[in-house]
Amino acid sequence: MSDKFEEKTNKNKSSDGNRLALWGGRFSSGPSPELAALSKSTQFDWRLADDDIAGSRTHARALARAGLLTDDELNRMESALDELQKRVDAKEFIPSEEDEDEATALERGLLDIAGAELGGKLRAGRSRNDQIACLIRMWLRRHSRVVAGMLAQLCFELIGQAERAGKTVMPGRTHMQHAQPVLLAHQLMAHVWPLIRDIQRLADWDKRADASPYGSGALAGNTLGLDPLAVAKDLGFTRVTENSVDGTSSRDTVAEYAFVAAMIGVDISRLSEEIIIWNTQEFAFVTLHDSYSTGSSIMPQKKNPDIAELARGKSGRIIGDLTGLLATLKGLPTAYARDLQEDKEAVFDQTDTLEVLLPAFTGMIATMTFNKDRLEAEAPTGFALATDIAEWLVKNGIPFRNAHELSGACVKIAESRQKELWDLSDEDFAKIFSEFMSAEKSAEVRTVLSAQGSANSRCGKGGTAYERVAEQIEEAQAALEEAGSFIRSASDGSAYKAPGSIE
Ligand code: ARG
């Protein structure tokens, strides 16, 4: 290593002699310790190290193609990067207290291996601004597939429960009040569809994330004749961002991912709330498996739905990550500002949270058992068949306005006797309907007074009739099958080649 380059590198060290800054030239002193402490991001961005090294590899090739590295230099650079990756993998090389960010740390590591003369050439034509914008996309694209795969697993378990539920009916509620009976399978599938849409959202988001900002430089592009498309392809992208200012400074791609993550949190939370209620003594609709429940340190009898509660709780924080990020972005002047460093913790936290939550949640769903007898018994209660009476009257030629009134009168009488609708006698029905039909005809209303009959009569598209539910289960399976090509593209490389190791 020539002294000339050593000397220059040393000049970039702070007064304590340890710091390697990437920007020392025009400064007469290194950063104050307070600034260094504030500025440091290695504690959260080191997880981008593999992606950074993958970027460096392809950037080196771009430099060589542009005639800025000789073949020999490229060879030595690639070996140095291999060695750096090895040290990173083995945790032999980790960020030091003095490194500002992952890029600073890795440059220090590279200089150490390749020497200052060769190592110092890699930075030409790129900036941490285009690098970091690219790395976060690479990381999120990889993890979007992990999260989508976990969601698909959850959907399969919910569908399994729906299939096992068969024709079991349960109380369908609006405003939390008994409304109309529905199949348990229908209610479960109502949670599958939003989750399928979340997977589709991730796949759709990926199309927009699939553009590499590498080559945008600090903001205006590069002068060195590098080929950003070749770099993009190497890093698993099919396109390059169209505008270098946009490429380095927009974070809508990160925010959109954060929205989808928040939506997943919300969808899981809605299902959690359902399970928490169903699991109460008063409802007793569902029993959670012991291995997916917790006990109390003081009350021996307790068996708590902690997974569902943690899911509900964590969704709040996932939403917070999204709103925090949006607030960070809203007032920024265009082109890179350091505020943008704040984008990463939000989506890392969301992703970490979902990746630990979803497997536990899926296990709870897969192993819970339903108290079918109780669901069936409760399904028609609370006058849940009142609409069926009204619609039976409509089918017999009575205007809905009157039918609603007549059915309401049935409810009123049953309620005053503290009975259910089917406890009314034929005479009761005959009397109530007398203005519109014969006593004989009135008695036929009984044919619709069962929860099964009620559910089965709702046989329009999307309704709760058994055949319609069986149909939607098939549709859901087909949608998941289709989403599989996105999820699998992580490993088979057909649409997205994940560089580095999956972290
Ligand atoms: N660590 C920064 C980030 O995460 C990238 C560094 C850009 N810094 C700079 N001074 N231009 O956004």
Coordinates of C-alpha atoms and ligand atoms in Angstrom, one line a residue:
M1 CA 0.0 0.0 0.0
S2 CA 1.5 3.3 -0.9
D3 CA 2.2 5.9 1.8
K4 CA 0.4 8.5 -0.2
F5 CA -3.0 6.7 0.2
E6 CA -2.3 5.7 3.8
E7 CA -1.7 9.3 4.6
K8 CA -4.9 10.4 3.0
T9 CA -6.9 7.7 4.9
N10 CA -5.3 8.8 8.2
K11 CA -6.4 12.3 7.6
N12 CA -9.9 11.1 7.6
K13 CA -9.5 9.8 11.1
S14 CA -10.9 11.7 14.0
S15 CA -8.8 13.2 16.8
D16 CA -9.1 9.9 18.7
G17 CA -7.3 8.4 15.8
N18 CA -9.8 5.5 15.3
R19 CA -12.6 6.9 13.2
L20 CA -12.7 6.5 9.5
A21 CA -15.0 9.1 8.1
L22 CA -16.1 9.0 4.5
W23 CA -16.0 12.8 4.2
G24 CA -12.9 14.1 6.1
G25 CA -11.2 16.2 3.3
R26 CA -12.7 19.7 4.0
F27 CA -12.8 19.3 7.8
S28 CA -10.1 20.4 10.1
S29 CA -11.4 18.2 12.9
G30 CA -13.4 15.0 13.3
P31 CA -17.0 14.9 14.6
S32 CA -17.7 15.7 18.2
P33 CA -18.5 12.7 20.3
E34 CA -22.1 14.0 20.7
L35 CA -22.6 14.2 16.9
A36 CA -21.0 10.8 16.4
A37 CA -23.4 9.3 18.9
L38 CA -26.4 10.9 17.3
S39 CA -25.3 10.1 13.8
K40 CA -24.5 6.4 14.3
S41 CA -26.9 3.9 12.7
T42 CA -24.9 0.7 12.7
Q43 CA -27.0 -0.6 15.6
F44 CA -29.8 -1.0 13.2
D45 CA -28.4 -0.8 9.6
W46 CA -25.7 -3.5 10.0
R47 CA -28.3 -6.0 8.8
L48 CA -27.9 -4.5 5.4
A49 CA -24.2 -5.6 5.2
D50 CA -24.8 -8.6 2.9
D51 CA -26.8 -6.4 0.5
D52 CA -24.2 -3.7 0.7
I53 CA -21.4 -6.2 -0.2
A54 CA -23.5 -7.6 -3.1
G55 CA -23.9 -4.0 -4.3
S56 CA -20.2 -3.4 -4.0
R57 CA -19.4 -6.6 -6.1
T58 CA -21.6 -5.5 -9.0
H59 CA -20.4 -1.9 -8.7
A60 CA -16.8 -3.1 -9.0
R61 CA -17.8 -4.8 -12.2
A62 CA -19.5 -1.7 -13.5
L63 CA -16.3 0.3 -12.8
A64 CA -14.2 -2.3 -14.6
R65 CA -16.6 -2.2 -17.6
A66 CA -16.2 1.6 -17.7
G67 CA -12.4 1.2 -17.7
L68 CA -12.0 2.5 -14.2
L69 CA -10.6 -0.7 -12.8
T70 CA -8.2 -3.0 -14.6
D71 CA -8.9 -6.7 -14.9
D72 CA -6.3 -7.3 -12.2
E73 CA -7.8 -4.7 -9.9
L74 CA -11.3 -6.2 -10.4
N75 CA -10.0 -9.6 -9.5
R76 CA -8.3 -8.3 -6.4
M77 CA -11.4 -6.3 -5.5
E78 CA -13.6 -9.3 -5.8
S79 CA -11.3 -11.4 -3.7
A80 CA -11.2 -8.7 -1.1
L81 CA -15.0 -8.5 -1.1
D82 CA -15.2 -12.3 -0.8
E83 CA -12.9 -12.1 2.2
L84 CA -14.9 -9.2 3.7
Q85 CA -18.1 -11.3 3.3
K86 CA -16.4 -14.2 5.0
R87 CA -15.4 -12.0 7.9
V88 CA -18.8 -10.6 8.2
D89 CA -20.5 -14.0 8.1
A90 CA -18.1 -15.2 10.8
K91 CA -18.7 -12.1 12.8
E92 CA -15.0 -11.5 12.8
F93 CA -15.7 -8.2 11.2
I94 CA -18.4 -6.1 12.9
P95 CA -19.0 -2.3 13.1
S96 CA -16.8 -0.5 15.6
E97 CA -18.0 2.2 18.0
E98 CA -16.6 4.8 15.6
D99 CA -18.3 3.7 12.4
E100 CA -21.1 6.0 11.4
D101 CA -23.1 3.5 9.4
E102 CA -22.9 0.1 7.7
A103 CA -21.4 1.6 4.6
T104 CA -18.6 3.3 6.7
A105 CA -17.9 0.1 8.5
L106 CA -17.7 -1.9 5.3
E107 CA -15.4 0.6 3.7
R108 CA -13.1 0.3 6.7
G109 CA -13.2 -3.5 6.4
L110 CA -12.5 -3.3 2.7
L111 CA -9.6 -0.9 3.1
D112 CA -8.2 -3.2 5.7
I113 CA -8.2 -6.2 3.3
A114 CA -7.6 -4.5 -0.1
G115 CA -5.4 -1.7 1.0
A116 CA -6.2 2.0 0.7
E117 CA -5.2 2.3 -3.0
L118 CA -7.4 -0.4 -4.4
G119 CA -10.1 -0.2 -1.7
G120 CA -10.4 3.5 -2.1
K121 CA -11.4 3.1 -5.8
L122 CA -14.7 1.4 -5.1
R123 CA -16.4 4.5 -4.0
A124 CA -16.2 6.2 -7.3
G125 CA -19.5 6.9 -9.0
R126 CA -21.7 6.0 -6.1
S127 CA -22.9 7.7 -3.0
R128 CA -24.3 6.4 0.2
N129 CA -27.5 8.1 -0.9
D130 CA -28.1 5.8 -3.9
Q131 CA -26.6 2.9 -2.1
I132 CA -28.9 3.1 1.0
A133 CA -32.0 3.7 -1.2
C134 CA -31.1 0.6 -3.1
L135 CA -30.2 -1.6 -0.1
I136 CA -33.5 -0.9 1.8
R137 CA -35.4 -2.0 -1.4
M138 CA -33.3 -5.2 -1.6
W139 CA -33.9 -6.0 2.1
L140 CA -37.6 -5.3 1.9
R141 CA -38.1 -7.2 -1.4
R142 CA -36.6 -10.3 0.2
H143 CA -38.6 -10.0 3.4
S144 CA -41.8 -9.2 1.6
R145 CA -41.7 -12.8 0.3
V146 CA -41.0 -14.2 3.8
V147 CA -44.0 -12.3 5.2
A148 CA -46.2 -13.3 2.3
G149 CA -45.2 -16.9 2.7
M150 CA -46.1 -16.7 6.4
L151 CA -49.5 -15.1 5.6
A152 CA -50.2 -17.9 3.0
Q153 CA -49.5 -20.5 5.7
L154 CA -51.9 -18.7 8.0
C155 CA -54.5 -18.7 5.2
F156 CA -54.1 -22.4 4.7
E157 CA -54.6 -23.1 8.4
L158 CA -57.7 -20.9 8.4
I159 CA -59.1 -22.7 5.3
G160 CA -58.3 -26.0 7.1
Q161 CA -60.5 -24.9 10.0
A162 CA -63.2 -23.8 7.6
E163 CA -63.2 -27.2 5.9
R164 CA -63.4 -29.0 9.3
A165 CA -66.2 -26.7 10.3
G166 CA -68.4 -28.2 7.6
K167 CA -72.0 -27.1 7.9
T168 CA -71.7 -25.9 11.5
V169 CA -73.7 -22.7 11.9
M170 CA -73.0 -19.9 14.4
P171 CA -74.5 -16.6 15.4
G172 CA -73.6 -14.0 12.8
R173 CA -73.4 -10.6 14.5
T174 CA -73.6 -6.9 13.5
H175 CA -73.0 -4.3 16.2
M176 CA -72.0 -7.4 18.3
Q177 CA -75.7 -8.3 18.4
H178 CA -77.2 -11.6 17.1
A179 CA -78.1 -10.7 13.5
Q180 CA -78.4 -13.8 11.2
P181 CA -76.9 -17.2 11.4
V182 CA -73.8 -17.9 9.3
L183 CA -71.7 -20.9 8.7
L184 CA -68.6 -20.9 10.9
A185 CA -66.7 -21.6 7.7
H186 CA -68.1 -18.4 6.2
Q187 CA -67.0 -16.4 9.2
L188 CA -63.5 -17.9 9.1
M189 CA -63.2 -17.3 5.4
A190 CA -64.2 -13.6 6.1
H191 CA -60.7 -13.4 7.7
V192 CA -59.0 -15.3 4.9
W193 CA -59.9 -12.8 2.1
P194 CA -58.3 -9.7 3.7
L195 CA -55.1 -11.8 4.3
I196 CA -55.1 -12.9 0.7
R197 CA -55.4 -9.3 -0.4
D198 CA -52.4 -8.4 1.9
I199 CA -50.4 -11.0 0.1
Q200 CA -51.5 -9.6 -3.2
R201 CA -50.6 -6.1 -2.0
L202 CA -47.1 -7.3 -1.3
A203 CA -46.8 -8.8 -4.7
D204 CA -48.2 -5.7 -6.3
W205 CA -45.9 -3.4 -4.2
D206 CA -43.0 -5.5 -5.4
K207 CA -43.6 -4.3 -9.0
R208 CA -43.0 -0.7 -7.9
A209 CA -40.1 -1.6 -5.6
D210 CA -38.5 -3.4 -8.5
A211 CA -36.3 -0.5 -9.7
S212 CA -32.7 0.1 -8.6
P213 CA -31.6 3.5 -7.5
Y214 CA -27.9 2.5 -7.9
G215 CA -26.2 4.9 -10.3
S216 CA -28.2 7.9 -9.1
G217 CA -25.1 9.0 -7.1
A218 CA -25.8 11.6 -4.5
L219 CA -28.7 13.0 -6.4
A220 CA -27.8 14.0 -10.0
G221 CA -26.5 10.7 -11.5
N222 CA -22.9 9.8 -12.3
T223 CA -20.3 11.1 -14.7
L224 CA -18.3 7.9 -15.0
G225 CA -20.2 6.1 -17.7
L226 CA -21.3 3.3 -15.4
D227 CA -24.1 1.0 -16.5
P228 CA -26.9 1.1 -13.8
L229 CA -29.0 -1.5 -15.6
A230 CA -26.3 -4.1 -15.4
V231 CA -26.0 -3.3 -11.7
A232 CA -29.7 -3.5 -11.2
K233 CA -30.0 -6.9 -12.9
D234 CA -27.2 -8.3 -10.7
L235 CA -29.1 -7.1 -7.6
G236 CA -32.4 -8.8 -8.7
F237 CA -34.1 -5.7 -10.2
T238 CA -35.5 -5.6 -13.7
R239 CA -35.4 -1.8 -13.9
V240 CA -33.4 1.3 -12.8
T241 CA -35.2 4.3 -11.2
E242 CA -36.1 6.8 -13.9
N243 CA -34.9 9.9 -12.1
S244 CA -31.8 10.1 -9.9
V245 CA -33.3 12.7 -7.5
D246 CA -36.4 10.6 -7.1
G247 CA -34.3 7.5 -6.8
T248 CA -32.3 8.8 -3.9
S249 CA -34.9 10.8 -2.0
S250 CA -38.4 9.3 -2.4
R251 CA -39.4 6.7 0.2
D252 CA -43.0 6.1 -0.9
T253 CA -41.8 2.6 -1.7
V254 CA -40.8 2.1 1.9
A255 CA -43.9 3.8 3.1
E256 CA -46.1 1.6 0.9
Y257 CA -44.5 -1.5 2.4
A258 CA -45.1 0.0 5.8
F259 CA -48.8 0.5 5.0
V260 CA -49.1 -3.1 3.9
A261 CA -47.4 -4.3 7.1
A262 CA -49.7 -2.1 9.1
M263 CA -52.7 -3.5 7.2
I264 CA -51.5 -7.0 8.0
G265 CA -51.3 -6.0 11.7
V266 CA -54.8 -4.7 11.6
D267 CA -56.2 -7.8 9.8
I268 CA -54.5 -10.1 12.4
S269 CA -55.8 -7.9 15.2
R270 CA -59.4 -8.1 14.0
L271 CA -59.1 -11.9 14.0
S272 CA -57.4 -11.8 17.4
E273 CA -60.3 -9.8 18.9
E274 CA -62.7 -12.4 17.6
I275 CA -60.7 -15.3 19.1
I276 CA -60.3 -13.5 22.5
I277 CA -64.1 -13.0 22.7
W278 CA -64.9 -16.5 21.5
N279 CA -62.5 -17.8 24.1
T280 CA -64.3 -16.2 27.0
Q281 CA -66.3 -18.3 29.4
E282 CA -69.5 -16.6 28.3
F283 CA -69.0 -17.3 24.7
A284 CA -67.1 -20.6 25.0
F285 CA -67.1 -21.0 21.2
V286 CA -63.4 -22.0 20.9
T287 CA -60.8 -23.8 23.0
L288 CA -57.1 -22.9 22.5
H289 CA -54.5 -25.6 22.6
D290 CA -52.4 -25.6 25.8
S291 CA -49.2 -25.1 23.9
Y292 CA -50.6 -21.9 22.4
S293 CA -52.0 -20.5 25.7
T294 CA -50.5 -19.1 28.8
G295 CA -51.2 -19.4 32.5
S296 CA -51.3 -16.9 35.4
S297 CA -48.6 -16.6 38.0
I298 CA -51.2 -16.2 40.7
M299 CA -54.5 -17.7 39.5
P300 CA -54.0 -21.4 38.9
Q301 CA -57.2 -21.8 36.9
K302 CA -56.3 -19.3 34.2
K303 CA -55.6 -20.1 30.6
N304 CA -55.1 -16.9 28.6
P305 CA -55.2 -16.2 24.9
D306 CA -51.9 -14.3 25.0
I307 CA -50.9 -14.8 21.4
A308 CA -54.1 -13.1 20.2
E309 CA -53.6 -10.4 22.7
L310 CA -50.0 -9.8 21.7
A311 CA -51.1 -9.8 18.0
R312 CA -53.7 -7.1 18.9
G313 CA -51.2 -5.2 20.9
K314 CA -48.3 -5.4 18.4
S315 CA -50.6 -4.2 15.6
G316 CA -50.7 -0.9 17.4
R317 CA -47.0 -0.5 17.3
I318 CA -46.9 -1.6 13.6
I319 CA -49.3 1.2 12.8
G320 CA -47.1 3.5 14.8
D321 CA -44.1 2.6 12.6
L322 CA -46.1 3.6 9.6
T323 CA -47.4 6.9 11.0
G324 CA -43.9 7.8 12.3
L325 CA -42.4 7.2 8.9
L326 CA -45.1 9.2 7.1
A327 CA -44.5 12.1 9.5
T328 CA -40.7 11.9 8.8
L329 CA -41.3 12.1 5.1
K330 CA -44.0 14.8 4.9
G331 CA -41.9 18.0 5.1
L332 CA -38.7 17.1 3.3
P333 CA -37.2 19.2 0.6
T334 CA -36.5 17.0 -2.4
A335 CA -33.2 15.2 -2.8
Y336 CA -31.5 13.4 0.0
A337 CA -31.7 14.7 3.6
R338 CA -30.4 12.9 6.6
D339 CA -34.0 12.5 8.0
L340 CA -34.3 9.7 5.5
Q341 CA -32.0 7.5 7.7
E342 CA -35.2 7.2 9.9
D343 CA -37.0 5.1 7.3
K344 CA -35.2 1.9 8.2
E345 CA -36.0 1.2 11.8
A346 CA -39.8 1.6 11.1
V347 CA -39.9 -1.2 8.5
F348 CA -37.3 -3.4 10.3
D349 CA -39.4 -3.2 13.4
Q350 CA -42.6 -4.0 11.5
T351 CA -40.9 -6.9 9.7
D352 CA -39.3 -8.3 12.8
T353 CA -42.6 -8.1 14.6
L354 CA -44.6 -9.8 11.9
E355 CA -42.0 -12.5 11.4
V356 CA -42.1 -13.5 15.0
L357 CA -45.8 -13.0 15.4
L358 CA -47.2 -14.8 12.4
P359 CA -45.8 -18.3 13.1
A360 CA -47.1 -18.2 16.7
F361 CA -50.5 -16.9 15.5
T362 CA -50.7 -19.5 12.8
G363 CA -49.9 -22.2 15.3
M364 CA -52.7 -21.0 17.5
I365 CA -55.2 -21.0 14.6
A366 CA -54.1 -24.4 13.4
T367 CA -54.6 -26.0 16.9
M368 CA -57.7 -24.3 18.2
T369 CA -60.9 -26.4 18.4
F370 CA -64.5 -25.2 18.1
N371 CA -67.3 -26.1 20.4
K372 CA -69.7 -26.9 17.5
D373 CA -72.6 -27.9 19.7
R374 CA -72.6 -24.5 21.4
L375 CA -72.2 -22.6 18.1
E376 CA -75.1 -24.5 16.6
A377 CA -77.3 -23.9 19.7
E378 CA -76.6 -20.2 19.8
A379 CA -76.9 -19.7 16.1
P380 CA -80.7 -19.1 15.9
T381 CA -81.1 -17.4 19.3
G382 CA -81.7 -13.7 19.9
F383 CA -84.4 -13.7 17.2
A384 CA -81.7 -14.2 14.5
L385 CA -84.3 -15.7 12.2
A386 CA -86.5 -12.6 12.1
T387 CA -85.2 -11.6 8.7
D388 CA -86.0 -15.1 7.4
I389 CA -89.6 -14.7 8.5
A390 CA -89.8 -11.3 6.7
E391 CA -88.2 -12.8 3.5
W392 CA -90.6 -15.8 3.7
L393 CA -93.5 -13.3 3.8
V394 CA -92.0 -11.5 0.8
K395 CA -91.8 -14.7 -1.1
N396 CA -95.5 -15.0 -0.4
G397 CA -96.3 -11.8 -2.1
I398 CA -96.2 -9.4 0.9
P399 CA -94.4 -6.1 0.5
F400 CA -91.2 -6.0 2.5
R401 CA -92.4 -2.9 4.4
N402 CA -95.3 -5.0 5.8
A403 CA -93.3 -8.1 6.1
H404 CA -90.7 -6.3 8.3
E405 CA -93.6 -5.1 10.6
L406 CA -95.1 -8.6 10.8
S407 CA -91.8 -10.2 11.6
G408 CA -91.2 -7.5 14.2
A409 CA -94.6 -8.3 15.8
C410 CA -93.5 -11.9 16.1
V411 CA -90.3 -10.8 17.9
K412 CA -92.2 -8.6 20.2
I413 CA -94.5 -11.4 21.3
A414 CA -91.7 -13.9 21.7
E415 CA -89.6 -11.4 23.7
S416 CA -92.5 -10.5 26.0
R417 CA -92.8 -14.2 26.8
Q418 CA -89.0 -14.6 27.0
K419 CA -89.2 -17.2 24.3
E420 CA -87.6 -17.7 20.9
L421 CA -89.4 -17.3 17.5
W422 CA -89.9 -21.0 17.0
D423 CA -91.7 -21.2 20.4
L424 CA -94.7 -19.2 18.9
S425 CA -97.7 -21.4 18.2
D426 CA -99.4 -21.8 14.8
E427 CA -102.2 -19.8 16.2
D428 CA -99.8 -17.0 17.1
F429 CA -98.5 -16.8 13.5
A430 CA -102.0 -17.1 12.1
K431 CA -103.1 -14.2 14.2
I432 CA -100.2 -12.0 13.3
F433 CA -100.3 -12.8 9.5
S434 CA -104.1 -12.9 9.3
E435 CA -104.5 -9.7 7.2
F436 CA -102.4 -11.3 4.5
M437 CA -102.8 -15.1 4.4
S438 CA -104.8 -18.1 5.7
A439 CA -104.0 -19.7 9.0
E440 CA -102.9 -22.8 7.1
K441 CA -100.4 -20.9 5.0
S442 CA -99.1 -19.0 8.1
A443 CA -98.0 -22.3 9.8
E444 CA -95.6 -22.9 6.9
V445 CA -93.4 -20.2 8.2
R446 CA -91.9 -22.9 10.4
T447 CA -90.0 -24.2 7.4
V448 CA -87.6 -21.3 7.6
L449 CA -87.3 -21.3 11.4
S450 CA -84.0 -23.2 11.6
A451 CA -80.5 -21.8 11.5
Q452 CA -79.3 -24.3 9.0
G453 CA -82.3 -23.5 6.7
S454 CA -81.6 -19.8 7.1
A455 CA -77.9 -20.1 6.2
N456 CA -78.6 -22.4 3.3
S457 CA -81.2 -20.1 1.8
R458 CA -78.6 -17.4 1.4
C459 CA -77.3 -18.9 -1.7
G460 CA -76.5 -15.9 -3.8
K461 CA -72.8 -15.3 -4.8
G462 CA -70.8 -14.6 -1.7
G463 CA -73.6 -15.8 0.6
T464 CA -73.3 -18.2 3.6
A465 CA -75.0 -21.2 2.0
Y466 CA -72.8 -24.3 2.2
E467 CA -72.3 -24.6 -1.6
R468 CA -71.3 -20.9 -1.8
V469 CA -68.8 -21.4 1.0
A470 CA -67.3 -24.5 -0.6
E471 CA -67.0 -22.4 -3.8
Q472 CA -65.2 -19.6 -2.1
I473 CA -62.8 -22.0 -0.4
E474 CA -61.8 -23.2 -3.9
E475 CA -61.4 -19.6 -5.0
A476 CA -59.2 -18.8 -2.0
Q477 CA -57.0 -21.8 -2.7
A478 CA -56.7 -20.7 -6.3
A479 CA -55.7 -17.2 -5.2
L480 CA -53.1 -18.5 -2.9
E481 CA -51.8 -20.8 -5.6
E482 CA -51.4 -17.8 -7.8
A483 CA -49.7 -15.8 -5.0
G484 CA -47.3 -18.7 -4.7
S485 CA -45.3 -17.6 -7.7
F486 CA -44.5 -14.3 -5.9
I487 CA -43.6 -16.0 -2.7
R488 CA -41.4 -18.7 -4.3
S489 CA -39.6 -16.2 -6.5
A490 CA -37.4 -15.6 -3.5
S491 CA -35.8 -19.0 -3.8
D492 CA -36.1 -20.1 -7.4
G493 CA -34.8 -16.8 -8.7
S494 CA -37.3 -16.6 -11.5
A495 CA -38.5 -13.1 -10.7
Y496 CA -36.3 -12.0 -7.9
K497 CA -32.8 -13.2 -7.1
A498 CA -32.0 -12.5 -3.5
P499 CA -28.3 -11.6 -3.2
G500 CA -26.5 -12.4 0.0
S501 CA -28.0 -14.6 2.7
I502 CA -31.5 -14.4 4.0
E503 CA -31.4 -12.6 7.3
Ligands
ARG1 N1 -26.9 6.4 6.8 C1 -27.6 7.2 5.9 C2 -29.0 6.7 5.7 O1 -29.3 5.6 6.2 C3 -26.9 7.2 4.6 C4 -25.8 8.1 4.6 C5 -26.0 9.3 3.8 N2 -25.4 10.3 4.4 C6 -25.0 11.4 3.9 N3 -24.3 12.2 4.6 N4 -25.3 11.7 2.7 O2 -29.8 7.3 5.1

